[in-house]
Coordinates of C-alpha atoms in Angstrom, one line a residue:
Chain A
M1 CA -16.6 20.6 27.8
T2 CA -14.9 23.5 26.0
E3 CA -12.1 21.2 25.2
F4 CA -14.5 18.6 23.8
L5 CA -16.2 21.1 21.5
Q6 CA -12.8 22.5 20.4
Q7 CA -11.6 19.0 19.5
L8 CA -14.9 18.3 17.8
L9 CA -14.5 21.3 15.6
N10 CA -10.9 20.5 14.8
G11 CA -12.0 16.9 14.0
L12 CA -14.8 18.0 11.8
S13 CA -12.5 20.3 9.7
L14 CA -10.0 17.5 9.3
G15 CA -12.8 15.1 8.5
A16 CA -14.3 17.4 5.9
I17 CA -11.0 17.2 4.0
Y18 CA -10.9 13.5 4.3
A19 CA -14.4 13.4 3.0
L20 CA -13.5 15.5 -0.1
I21 CA -10.7 13.1 -1.0
A22 CA -12.8 10.0 -0.1
L23 CA -15.5 11.2 -2.6
G24 CA -13.0 10.9 -5.5
Y25 CA -12.0 7.4 -4.5
T26 CA -15.6 6.3 -4.1
M27 CA -16.8 7.8 -7.4
V28 CA -14.0 6.2 -9.4
Y29 CA -14.6 2.9 -7.7
G30 CA -18.3 3.3 -8.6
V31 CA -17.7 3.5 -12.3
L32 CA -14.5 1.5 -12.8
R33 CA -14.4 -0.9 -9.8
F34 CA -10.8 -0.2 -8.9
I35 CA -8.8 1.7 -6.3
N36 CA -7.3 4.8 -7.8
F37 CA -4.1 5.0 -5.8
A38 CA -2.9 8.0 -7.7
H39 CA -5.8 10.0 -6.3
A40 CA -3.7 11.0 -3.2
D41 CA -1.1 12.5 -5.4
V42 CA -3.6 14.5 -7.4
F43 CA -4.4 16.0 -4.0
M44 CA -0.7 16.9 -3.7
V45 CA -0.6 18.4 -7.2
G46 CA -3.7 20.4 -6.3
A47 CA -1.9 21.9 -3.3
F48 CA 1.2 22.7 -5.4
A49 CA -0.9 24.3 -8.1
G50 CA -2.4 26.5 -5.4
Y51 CA 1.1 27.3 -4.1
Y52 CA 2.4 28.5 -7.5
L53 CA -0.9 30.3 -8.3
G54 CA -0.7 32.0 -4.9
Q55 CA 2.7 33.6 -5.9
F56 CA 0.9 35.8 -8.5
L57 CA -2.0 36.8 -6.3
P58 CA -2.3 39.2 -3.4
E59 CA -2.4 37.4 0.0
D60 CA -5.2 37.8 2.5
T61 CA -8.0 38.5 0.0
L62 CA -11.2 36.6 -0.5
W63 CA -11.1 36.8 -4.3
G64 CA -7.5 35.7 -4.4
G65 CA -8.3 32.7 -2.3
S66 CA -11.2 31.8 -4.5
I67 CA -9.1 32.0 -7.6
V68 CA -6.5 29.8 -6.0
L69 CA -9.2 27.3 -5.1
I70 CA -10.8 27.3 -8.5
G71 CA -7.4 27.2 -10.3
A72 CA -6.2 24.2 -8.2
M73 CA -9.5 22.4 -8.9
A74 CA -9.1 23.0 -12.6
A75 CA -5.5 21.9 -12.6
S76 CA -6.3 18.7 -10.7
A77 CA -9.3 17.9 -13.0
A78 CA -7.0 18.3 -16.0
L79 CA -4.5 16.0 -14.4
G80 CA -7.1 13.4 -13.5
M81 CA -8.5 13.3 -17.0
T82 CA -4.9 13.0 -18.5
I83 CA -4.1 10.1 -16.1
E84 CA -7.3 8.3 -17.1
R85 CA -6.8 8.8 -20.8
L86 CA -3.1 7.7 -20.9
A87 CA -2.8 5.1 -18.2
Y88 CA -6.2 3.6 -17.3
R89 CA -8.1 3.6 -20.6
P90 CA -5.7 1.2 -22.4
L91 CA -6.4 -1.2 -19.5
R92 CA -10.2 -0.9 -19.5
N93 CA -10.7 -4.7 -20.0
A94 CA -7.6 -5.9 -18.1
P95 CA -7.9 -7.7 -14.7
T96 CA -8.4 -5.3 -11.8
L97 CA -5.0 -6.2 -10.3
N98 CA -3.2 -4.8 -13.4
V99 CA -5.1 -1.6 -13.2
L100 CA -4.3 -1.4 -9.5
I101 CA -0.6 -1.8 -10.2
T102 CA -0.8 0.8 -12.9
A103 CA -2.5 3.1 -10.4
I104 CA 0.4 2.5 -8.0
G105 CA 2.8 3.2 -10.8
V106 CA 1.1 6.5 -11.6
S107 CA 1.1 7.4 -7.9
L108 CA 4.9 6.8 -7.7
L109 CA 5.5 8.7 -10.9
L110 CA 3.7 11.7 -9.6
Q111 CA 5.5 11.5 -6.2
Y112 CA 9.0 11.2 -7.8
S113 CA 8.3 13.8 -10.5
G114 CA 7.1 16.1 -7.7
Q115 CA 10.3 15.5 -5.8
V116 CA 12.4 16.4 -8.9
F117 CA 10.3 19.4 -10.2
F118 CA 8.9 20.9 -7.0
G119 CA 11.9 19.9 -4.8
A120 CA 11.8 17.4 -2.0
A121 CA 12.1 20.0 0.8
P122 CA 8.8 21.2 2.4
R123 CA 7.5 24.6 1.4
T124 CA 5.3 27.1 3.2
F125 CA 1.8 27.5 1.7
P126 CA 1.0 31.2 1.3
P127 CA -1.9 32.5 3.5
V128 CA -4.1 33.2 0.5
L129 CA -7.2 33.7 2.6
P130 CA -7.7 36.3 5.3
S131 CA -7.4 34.5 8.6
R132 CA -9.2 35.6 11.7
N133 CA -9.9 34.0 15.0
F134 CA -13.4 34.3 16.7
E135 CA -14.0 33.7 20.3
I136 CA -17.3 32.3 21.4
G137 CA -17.2 32.0 25.1
T138 CA -14.0 30.0 25.7
L139 CA -14.2 28.4 22.2
T140 CA -11.8 29.6 19.5
L141 CA -13.0 29.4 15.9
S142 CA -10.5 30.0 13.2
S143 CA -11.8 31.3 10.0
N144 CA -9.8 28.7 8.1
Q145 CA -11.6 25.9 9.8
L146 CA -14.9 27.5 9.0
V147 CA -13.9 27.9 5.4
V148 CA -12.8 24.3 5.2
I149 CA -16.1 23.0 6.6
G150 CA -18.2 25.5 4.5
V151 CA -16.4 24.8 1.2
A152 CA -16.6 21.0 1.9
I153 CA -20.4 21.2 2.5
A154 CA -20.9 23.3 -0.6
L155 CA -18.9 20.9 -2.8
V156 CA -20.7 17.8 -1.4
V157 CA -24.1 19.5 -2.0
A158 CA -23.0 20.4 -5.6
L159 CA -21.8 16.9 -6.1
Q160 CA -25.1 15.5 -4.9
F161 CA -26.9 17.8 -7.3
I162 CA -24.7 16.7 -10.3
V163 CA -25.1 13.0 -9.5
F164 CA -28.8 13.0 -8.9
R165 CA -30.3 15.9 -10.8
T166 CA -28.3 16.2 -14.1
K167 CA -28.2 14.0 -17.2
M168 CA -24.5 13.4 -16.8
G169 CA -25.1 12.2 -13.2
T170 CA -27.8 9.8 -14.4
A171 CA -25.3 8.4 -16.9
M172 CA -22.7 8.1 -14.1
R173 CA -25.1 6.1 -12.0
A174 CA -26.1 4.0 -15.0
V175 CA -22.4 3.1 -15.8
S176 CA -21.9 2.3 -12.1
L177 CA -24.9 -0.1 -12.1
N178 CA -24.1 -1.9 -15.3
P179 CA -21.5 -0.6 -17.8
K180 CA -22.7 -2.9 -20.7
A181 CA -26.4 -2.1 -20.3
A182 CA -25.5 1.6 -20.1
Q183 CA -23.7 1.4 -23.4
L184 CA -26.7 -0.4 -24.9
V185 CA -29.1 2.5 -24.0
G186 CA -26.7 5.0 -25.6
V187 CA -24.5 6.2 -22.8
N188 CA -21.0 7.0 -24.0
N189 CA -19.0 5.3 -21.3
N190 CA -15.7 7.0 -22.1
V191 CA -17.2 10.4 -21.7
V192 CA -18.8 9.5 -18.4
I193 CA -15.6 8.0 -17.0
T194 CA -13.6 11.0 -18.1
F195 CA -16.1 13.2 -16.4
T196 CA -16.0 11.2 -13.2
F197 CA -12.3 11.5 -13.1
A198 CA -12.5 15.2 -13.7
L199 CA -15.0 15.6 -10.9
G200 CA -13.2 13.4 -8.4
S201 CA -9.9 15.0 -9.1
A202 CA -11.3 18.5 -8.8
L203 CA -12.6 17.6 -5.3
A204 CA -9.1 16.2 -4.4
G205 CA -7.6 19.5 -5.6
A206 CA -10.0 21.5 -3.5
G207 CA -9.1 19.2 -0.6
G208 CA -5.4 19.9 -1.2
I209 CA -6.0 23.7 -0.9
L210 CA -8.1 23.3 2.2
Y211 CA -5.6 21.0 3.8
S212 CA -2.7 23.4 3.1
L213 CA -4.7 26.3 4.6
N214 CA -4.8 24.5 7.9
Y215 CA -1.4 22.7 7.7
P216 CA 0.7 25.1 5.6
S217 CA 3.7 23.0 5.0
I218 CA 3.5 21.2 1.7
D219 CA 5.9 18.6 0.1
P220 CA 5.6 16.0 -2.7
L221 CA 4.8 13.2 -0.3
M222 CA 2.1 15.1 1.6
G223 CA -0.6 13.1 -0.1
V224 CA 0.3 9.7 1.1
M225 CA -1.1 9.7 4.6
P226 CA -4.3 11.8 4.0
G227 CA -4.9 9.7 0.9
L228 CA -4.7 6.5 2.8
K229 CA -7.0 7.8 5.5
A230 CA -9.4 9.1 3.0
F231 CA -9.4 5.8 1.3
V232 CA -10.1 4.1 4.6
A233 CA -13.0 6.6 5.0
A234 CA -14.4 5.6 1.6
I235 CA -14.4 1.9 2.5
L236 CA -15.8 2.7 6.0
G237 CA -18.8 4.4 4.5
G238 CA -19.3 1.7 1.9
I239 CA -17.2 2.1 -1.2
G240 CA -19.2 3.4 -4.2
N241 CA -21.6 5.2 -1.9
I242 CA -21.3 9.1 -1.9
P243 CA -23.0 9.9 1.4
G244 CA -21.1 7.0 2.9
A245 CA -17.8 8.6 1.9
A246 CA -18.7 11.9 3.5
L247 CA -19.9 10.2 6.6
G248 CA -16.7 8.0 6.8
G249 CA -14.5 11.0 6.3
L250 CA -16.1 13.0 9.1
L251 CA -16.1 10.0 11.5
L252 CA -12.5 9.2 10.8
G253 CA -11.3 12.9 11.1
T254 CA -13.1 13.3 14.4
V255 CA -11.9 10.1 16.0
E256 CA -8.4 10.7 14.9
T257 CA -8.4 14.2 16.4
F258 CA -9.7 13.0 19.7
V259 CA -7.0 10.2 19.8
A260 CA -4.3 12.7 18.9
G261 CA -5.4 14.9 21.8
S262 CA -5.4 12.1 24.3
Q263 CA -2.5 10.2 25.9
Y264 CA -2.4 7.7 23.1
S265 CA -1.5 10.3 20.5
T266 CA 1.4 8.1 19.1
Y267 CA -1.2 5.5 18.0
K268 CA -3.1 8.1 15.9
D269 CA -2.1 6.5 12.6
A270 CA -3.1 3.0 13.7
I271 CA -6.5 4.0 15.0
A272 CA -7.9 4.7 11.5
F273 CA -7.1 1.1 10.5
A274 CA -8.3 -0.4 13.7
I275 CA -11.7 1.2 13.2
L276 CA -11.7 0.0 9.6
I277 CA -11.0 -3.5 10.6
I278 CA -13.6 -3.6 13.3
I279 CA -16.3 -2.2 11.1
L280 CA -15.5 -4.4 8.2
L281 CA -15.6 -7.5 10.4
F282 CA -19.2 -6.7 11.5
R283 CA -20.4 -4.9 8.4
P284 CA -18.4 -6.2 5.5
A285 CA -19.9 -3.8 3.0
G286 CA -19.2 -0.7 5.1
L287 CA -21.5 1.5 7.1
L288 CA -23.9 2.6 4.4
G289 CA -23.0 0.0 1.7
R290 CA -25.5 -2.7 0.7
F291 CA -24.3 -6.3 0.9
T292 CA -24.7 -8.0 -2.5
A293 CA -24.8 -11.8 -2.6
E294 CA -22.4 -13.4 -5.1
K295 CA -24.3 -15.0 -8.0
V296 CA -22.9 -18.1 -9.7
Chain B
M1 CA 9.7 -30.1 -11.3
P2 CA 11.3 -33.5 -11.8
R3 CA 13.5 -33.9 -8.7
P4 CA 13.0 -31.1 -6.3
H5 CA 15.1 -32.6 -3.5
L6 CA 18.1 -33.0 -5.8
L7 CA 17.8 -29.3 -6.8
L8 CA 17.5 -28.4 -3.1
L9 CA 20.8 -30.1 -2.4
L10 CA 22.4 -28.5 -5.5
G11 CA 21.2 -25.1 -4.3
F12 CA 22.8 -25.6 -0.8
A13 CA 26.0 -26.8 -2.5
F14 CA 25.9 -23.6 -4.7
A15 CA 25.4 -21.5 -1.5
A16 CA 28.3 -23.2 0.2
G17 CA 30.5 -22.7 -3.0
I18 CA 29.7 -19.0 -3.3
S19 CA 30.3 -18.5 0.4
A20 CA 33.7 -20.2 0.2
L21 CA 34.6 -17.9 -2.7
S22 CA 33.1 -14.8 -1.0
D23 CA 36.5 -13.3 -0.1
R24 CA 37.4 -12.9 -3.7
I25 CA 34.1 -11.4 -4.8
D26 CA 33.6 -7.6 -4.9
P27 CA 31.8 -6.6 -1.6
Y28 CA 29.4 -4.3 -3.5
F29 CA 28.4 -7.3 -5.6
L30 CA 27.8 -9.4 -2.5
D31 CA 25.6 -6.6 -1.0
V32 CA 23.5 -6.4 -4.1
M33 CA 23.2 -10.2 -4.1
T34 CA 22.0 -10.2 -0.5
G35 CA 19.4 -7.5 -1.3
I36 CA 18.2 -9.6 -4.3
G37 CA 18.0 -12.7 -2.1
I38 CA 15.9 -11.1 0.6
N39 CA 13.5 -9.7 -2.1
V40 CA 13.3 -13.1 -3.7
I41 CA 12.3 -14.7 -0.4
L42 CA 9.7 -12.0 0.1
A43 CA 8.2 -12.1 -3.4
V44 CA 8.1 -15.9 -3.6
S45 CA 6.4 -16.2 -0.2
L46 CA 3.9 -13.5 -1.1
N47 CA 3.3 -15.3 -4.3
L48 CA 1.8 -18.2 -2.4
V49 CA -0.8 -15.9 -1.0
N50 CA -1.4 -13.5 -3.9
G51 CA -0.6 -15.8 -6.8
H52 CA -1.4 -19.4 -6.0
T53 CA -4.2 -18.8 -3.5
G54 CA -5.5 -15.6 -5.1
Q55 CA -5.9 -13.6 -1.9
F56 CA -4.7 -10.1 -2.4
S57 CA -2.6 -9.1 0.6
L58 CA -1.0 -5.7 1.0
G59 CA 0.5 -6.3 4.4
H60 CA 3.6 -8.4 3.7
A61 CA 6.0 -5.8 5.1
G62 CA 4.2 -6.0 8.4
F63 CA 5.2 -9.7 8.8
M64 CA 8.7 -8.8 7.6
A65 CA 8.8 -6.3 10.5
V66 CA 7.7 -8.9 13.0
G67 CA 10.4 -11.2 11.9
A68 CA 13.1 -8.5 11.8
Y69 CA 12.3 -7.2 15.2
L70 CA 11.9 -10.5 17.0
S71 CA 15.0 -12.1 15.5
A72 CA 17.0 -8.9 16.2
A73 CA 15.7 -9.0 19.8
V74 CA 17.0 -12.6 20.1
T75 CA 20.5 -11.8 18.9
V76 CA 20.8 -8.4 20.7
F77 CA 19.3 -9.2 24.1
L78 CA 19.6 -13.0 24.4
G79 CA 22.7 -13.5 22.3
P80 CA 25.3 -11.9 24.7
R81 CA 23.9 -13.8 27.7
L82 CA 24.0 -17.2 26.0
L83 CA 27.3 -16.8 24.2
G84 CA 29.3 -14.5 26.4
D85 CA 31.2 -11.6 24.8
E86 CA 33.5 -13.4 22.4
P87 CA 31.3 -16.0 20.7
G88 CA 32.9 -18.5 18.3
L89 CA 31.9 -18.7 14.6
V90 CA 29.7 -21.8 15.1
A91 CA 27.9 -20.4 18.1
Q92 CA 27.3 -17.2 16.2
N93 CA 25.7 -19.0 13.3
A94 CA 23.7 -21.2 15.6
I95 CA 22.2 -18.3 17.5
F96 CA 21.5 -16.6 14.1
L97 CA 19.7 -19.6 12.8
A98 CA 17.7 -19.8 16.1
A99 CA 16.9 -16.1 15.8
L100 CA 15.7 -16.4 12.2
V101 CA 13.5 -19.4 13.1
A102 CA 12.1 -17.5 16.1
G103 CA 11.5 -14.5 13.8
G104 CA 9.8 -16.6 11.2
L105 CA 7.6 -18.4 13.8
S106 CA 6.5 -15.1 15.4
A107 CA 5.7 -13.7 12.0
A108 CA 3.7 -16.9 11.3
F109 CA 1.8 -16.4 14.5
A110 CA 1.1 -12.8 13.6
G111 CA -0.1 -14.1 10.2
L112 CA -2.5 -16.5 12.0
L113 CA -3.8 -13.7 14.2
V114 CA -4.3 -11.4 11.2
G115 CA -5.5 -14.1 8.9
I116 CA -8.3 -15.6 10.9
P117 CA -10.5 -12.4 11.0
S118 CA -9.5 -10.8 7.7
L119 CA -9.6 -13.8 5.3
R120 CA -13.4 -13.8 5.6
L121 CA -13.3 -10.7 3.4
K122 CA -12.6 -10.6 -0.3
G123 CA -10.9 -8.6 -3.0
D124 CA -10.3 -4.9 -2.4
Y125 CA -11.6 -5.2 1.2
L126 CA -9.1 -7.9 2.0
A127 CA -6.3 -5.9 0.4
L128 CA -7.3 -2.9 2.6
V129 CA -7.6 -4.9 5.8
T130 CA -4.2 -6.5 5.3
L131 CA -2.8 -3.1 4.6
G132 CA -4.4 -1.8 7.8
F133 CA -2.9 -4.6 9.8
G134 CA 0.5 -4.0 8.3
E135 CA 0.3 -0.3 9.3
I136 CA -0.9 -1.3 12.8
I137 CA 2.0 -3.6 13.3
R138 CA 4.3 -0.8 12.3
V139 CA 2.8 1.7 14.7
I140 CA 3.0 -0.8 17.5
F141 CA 6.7 -1.3 16.9
Q142 CA 7.0 2.5 16.8
N143 CA 5.6 2.6 20.4
V144 CA 7.6 -0.2 22.0
E145 CA 10.5 1.6 23.7
V146 CA 12.5 -1.6 24.4
L147 CA 12.8 -2.1 20.7
G148 CA 14.0 1.5 20.0
G149 CA 10.6 3.0 19.4
A150 CA 10.4 5.4 16.4
L151 CA 14.2 5.7 16.3
G152 CA 14.5 2.0 15.5
L153 CA 16.7 -0.7 16.8
N154 CA 20.5 -0.2 16.4
G155 CA 23.5 -2.3 17.0
I156 CA 22.2 -5.6 15.5
P157 CA 25.2 -7.9 14.9
Y158 CA 26.2 -8.4 11.3
Y159 CA 25.4 -12.1 10.9
T160 CA 23.8 -12.3 7.5
N161 CA 26.2 -13.7 5.0
I162 CA 25.8 -14.9 1.4
F163 CA 25.5 -18.6 2.5
W164 CA 22.4 -18.0 4.7
V165 CA 20.8 -15.8 2.1
I166 CA 21.2 -18.2 -0.8
G167 CA 20.4 -21.1 1.5
F168 CA 17.1 -19.6 2.5
V169 CA 16.2 -18.5 -1.0
V170 CA 16.6 -22.1 -2.1
L171 CA 14.7 -23.4 0.9
T172 CA 11.8 -20.9 0.3
I173 CA 11.5 -21.8 -3.4
F174 CA 11.7 -25.5 -2.6
V175 CA 9.1 -25.4 0.2
I176 CA 6.6 -23.2 -1.8
I177 CA 6.9 -25.3 -5.0
C178 CA 6.6 -28.6 -3.0
V179 CA 3.6 -27.3 -1.0
V180 CA 1.8 -26.0 -4.1
N181 CA 2.4 -29.2 -6.0
S182 CA 1.4 -31.6 -3.2
T183 CA -2.0 -33.1 -2.9
Y184 CA -2.8 -30.6 -0.2
G185 CA -1.5 -27.8 -2.3
R186 CA -4.1 -28.4 -5.0
G187 CA -6.5 -26.8 -2.5
F188 CA -4.7 -23.5 -2.8
I189 CA -5.0 -23.5 -6.6
A190 CA -8.7 -24.6 -6.4
T191 CA -9.4 -21.7 -4.0
H192 CA -7.7 -19.4 -6.5
D193 CA -9.5 -20.7 -9.6
D194 CA -13.0 -20.8 -8.3
E195 CA -13.8 -20.3 -4.6
I196 CA -17.5 -21.2 -4.9
A197 CA -16.9 -24.4 -6.8
S198 CA -14.2 -25.4 -4.3
E199 CA -16.6 -24.9 -1.4
A200 CA -19.2 -26.9 -3.3
I201 CA -17.0 -29.9 -3.5
G202 CA -16.2 -29.7 0.2
L203 CA -12.9 -27.8 0.5
N204 CA -12.6 -25.6 3.5
T205 CA -11.4 -22.6 1.5
T206 CA -11.0 -20.4 4.6
R207 CA -8.5 -22.9 6.1
Y208 CA -6.5 -23.0 2.8
K209 CA -6.3 -19.3 2.8
I210 CA -5.1 -19.1 6.4
V211 CA -2.5 -21.8 5.8
A212 CA -1.2 -20.0 2.8
F213 CA -1.2 -16.8 4.8
V214 CA 0.7 -18.3 7.7
I215 CA 3.3 -20.0 5.4
G216 CA 3.8 -16.7 3.6
A217 CA 4.2 -14.8 6.8
F218 CA 6.8 -17.3 8.1
F219 CA 9.1 -16.7 5.2
A220 CA 8.5 -13.0 5.3
G221 CA 9.7 -13.2 8.9
I222 CA 12.8 -15.1 7.9
A223 CA 13.4 -12.4 5.2
G224 CA 13.0 -9.7 7.8
G225 CA 15.5 -11.4 10.1
L226 CA 18.0 -11.6 7.3
Y227 CA 17.4 -8.0 6.4
G228 CA 17.9 -6.8 10.0
H229 CA 21.2 -8.7 10.4
F230 CA 22.3 -7.3 7.1
K231 CA 21.5 -3.6 7.6
M232 CA 22.4 -3.8 11.3
T233 CA 19.7 -1.2 12.1
I234 CA 15.9 -1.4 11.6
T235 CA 13.3 1.4 11.8
P236 CA 9.6 1.0 11.8
T237 CA 9.3 3.3 8.7
G238 CA 11.4 0.8 6.7
F239 CA 8.4 -1.6 6.8
D240 CA 5.6 0.8 5.8
F241 CA 3.2 0.1 3.0
T242 CA 5.5 1.3 0.3
K243 CA 7.6 -1.8 1.1
S244 CA 4.5 -4.0 0.8
I245 CA 3.7 -2.4 -2.5
E246 CA 7.2 -3.1 -3.7
I247 CA 6.8 -6.8 -3.1
V248 CA 3.4 -6.9 -4.6
V249 CA 4.8 -5.3 -7.8
M250 CA 7.4 -8.0 -8.0
V251 CA 4.7 -10.7 -7.8
I252 CA 2.5 -9.1 -10.4
L253 CA 5.3 -8.3 -12.8
G254 CA 6.5 -11.9 -12.5
G255 CA 3.1 -13.3 -13.3
M256 CA 0.9 -14.3 -10.4
G257 CA 1.4 -17.9 -9.3
N258 CA 4.5 -18.4 -11.5
T259 CA 7.4 -19.0 -9.1
I260 CA 10.2 -18.7 -11.6
G261 CA 8.7 -15.6 -13.1
V262 CA 8.4 -14.0 -9.7
V263 CA 12.0 -14.8 -8.9
L264 CA 13.1 -13.2 -12.1
A265 CA 11.0 -10.1 -11.5
A266 CA 12.4 -9.8 -7.9
V267 CA 16.0 -10.0 -9.3
L268 CA 15.1 -7.5 -12.1
L269 CA 13.4 -5.0 -9.8
T270 CA 16.2 -5.1 -7.2
L271 CA 18.8 -4.6 -9.9
L272 CA 17.0 -1.8 -11.8
P273 CA 17.5 1.0 -9.3
E274 CA 21.2 -0.1 -9.0
V275 CA 21.6 0.0 -12.8
L276 CA 19.9 3.3 -13.0
R277 CA 22.1 4.8 -10.3
P278 CA 24.1 7.0 -12.7
I279 CA 21.0 9.0 -13.6
A280 CA 20.4 9.6 -9.9
E281 CA 17.3 11.7 -9.4
Y282 CA 15.5 10.6 -12.5
R283 CA 15.8 6.9 -11.8
M284 CA 12.7 6.5 -9.7
I285 CA 10.7 8.5 -12.3
L286 CA 11.9 6.0 -14.9
Y287 CA 11.2 3.1 -12.7
S288 CA 7.6 4.1 -12.1
F289 CA 7.1 5.0 -15.8
M290 CA 8.4 1.6 -16.8
L291 CA 6.0 0.0 -14.4
I292 CA 3.0 1.7 -16.1
V293 CA 4.2 0.9 -19.6
L294 CA 4.9 -2.8 -18.7
M295 CA 1.4 -3.1 -17.2
I296 CA -0.1 -1.7 -20.4
L297 CA 2.0 -3.8 -22.8
R298 CA 2.3 -7.0 -20.8
P299 CA -0.7 -7.3 -18.5
Q300 CA -0.1 -11.0 -17.8
G301 CA 3.3 -10.3 -16.2
L302 CA 6.7 -9.9 -17.7
F303 CA 7.8 -13.5 -17.4
N304 CA 4.6 -15.4 -17.6
F305 CA 5.5 -18.0 -20.3
K306 CA 4.0 -21.4 -20.0
F307 CA 6.6 -24.1 -19.8
G308 CA 4.8 -27.1 -21.3
K309 CA 2.4 -28.7 -18.8
T310 CA 4.4 -28.1 -15.6
R311 CA 3.1 -25.5 -13.3
F312 CA 5.6 -23.9 -11.0

């Protein structure tokens, strides 16, 4: 029983990170209808921004950790907006496949630039937050895990507020529903899309910091696998659906942790895709997605 | 294509000619040509699925892995038993051909298994499910201890020569062009152009998609076999989704559904890293940067020119 709870906690903290990255995928898909492959590398850049910022700040302090988190989110948001402006906006009316390949190109560009500028060797992420372990009965809670879950919940609540309670959020939902009609009623689509990228990338940056707190070895290719899993999580929940992405992330993180702790641990990377395939075969629009009939 | 069969024979003659001269050609040049040939086979076969039939698949490297492992298993485990320790040249090539066909057929079977459930899905979902199957195939090979597990399979005999590579490139292009231009093959293009309309006139689009998928997987398996017997060692990580993406990029850059364009793109993209070798660490940055710029400036693909009425 203890082991079960322990694994559940580990799974939830991994799932919370997947959920944060998945939200970025799902929001960009919502407004632009394409898979932003470069998102996983924004996550990586977020972690490195935190790494460099951490060099100037005292370790083991709450305010230092917060500055690292906010700085990494700001850097990622800036990067996301730049990518959108330079690479995706010229292709706004191009077929989806071209945008997809451009996204892959941006992803490769960030990975290879990272290998040249940051160095290909893994680095140790500084312990920017004070880390304690709490014992509840036989259960061990590490403060980093709690921080991950707490920050993720706070960010998802903030996102929910932005999307459903603010004017910009209403505009985002309008663009997602019908870009042309949104433009007709006076929404500036470019501003909304830039804002969406900033928001999604900031979440990925936060995810990068939280991931590095728990797995403190960072390298320029660190984004590939979490990015792929988060993407699976976004589809799992129904792409374009914000609560769905959060749910998919948590589900995937938990299942993966349990598989990694069992005798089938070498199959852990395959299990994410196996779940995805099974769910898509029975619910082709994802867990929370709504199926739309194709109109001729 | 006026006389495809004649061109096929010419292609085989060319392959035999090059192979007769191969002693006098720089080995580095031969290696690069082998790499190009394998990529051409992969790109042209994926083009049948992604280009002609319009089903976006991101799992081609998975089928390549099936072909590579199965054909390597034939030559490594069965080969010595059938041929003894000192096989002759003819016997070697015969077992290699059998291994390649076995690899291709098993990849085609894998394609059938993957295709039947996943081709009900469309667009991004299909892309993701094929990606998922590709990764699952890779993880399975990582866990099969007989085939080397995560360390990969070593000691594969060096059977791939320039004759087999060019021969199979010619054969692949011939088969794909003939299939697409046949009466049956119009169904692939109809599925690509308008799926709902094709269904309305009574085409079984799902079947066309699966057939395209299986043919594509077969040639990917052949390419995998050639690759394994060229590198002499294969690891599961060599067939991850980066490899699939690499092939997809060739197809899109060449212009979807344009066989000649795809061949040119495969040649160009294989040569590019070789040409950029002097600038070492910056070459991949340049490569990805060029990819972005090309997509923005030539969204229809680099080589997508229309040659009169013929459709390759």
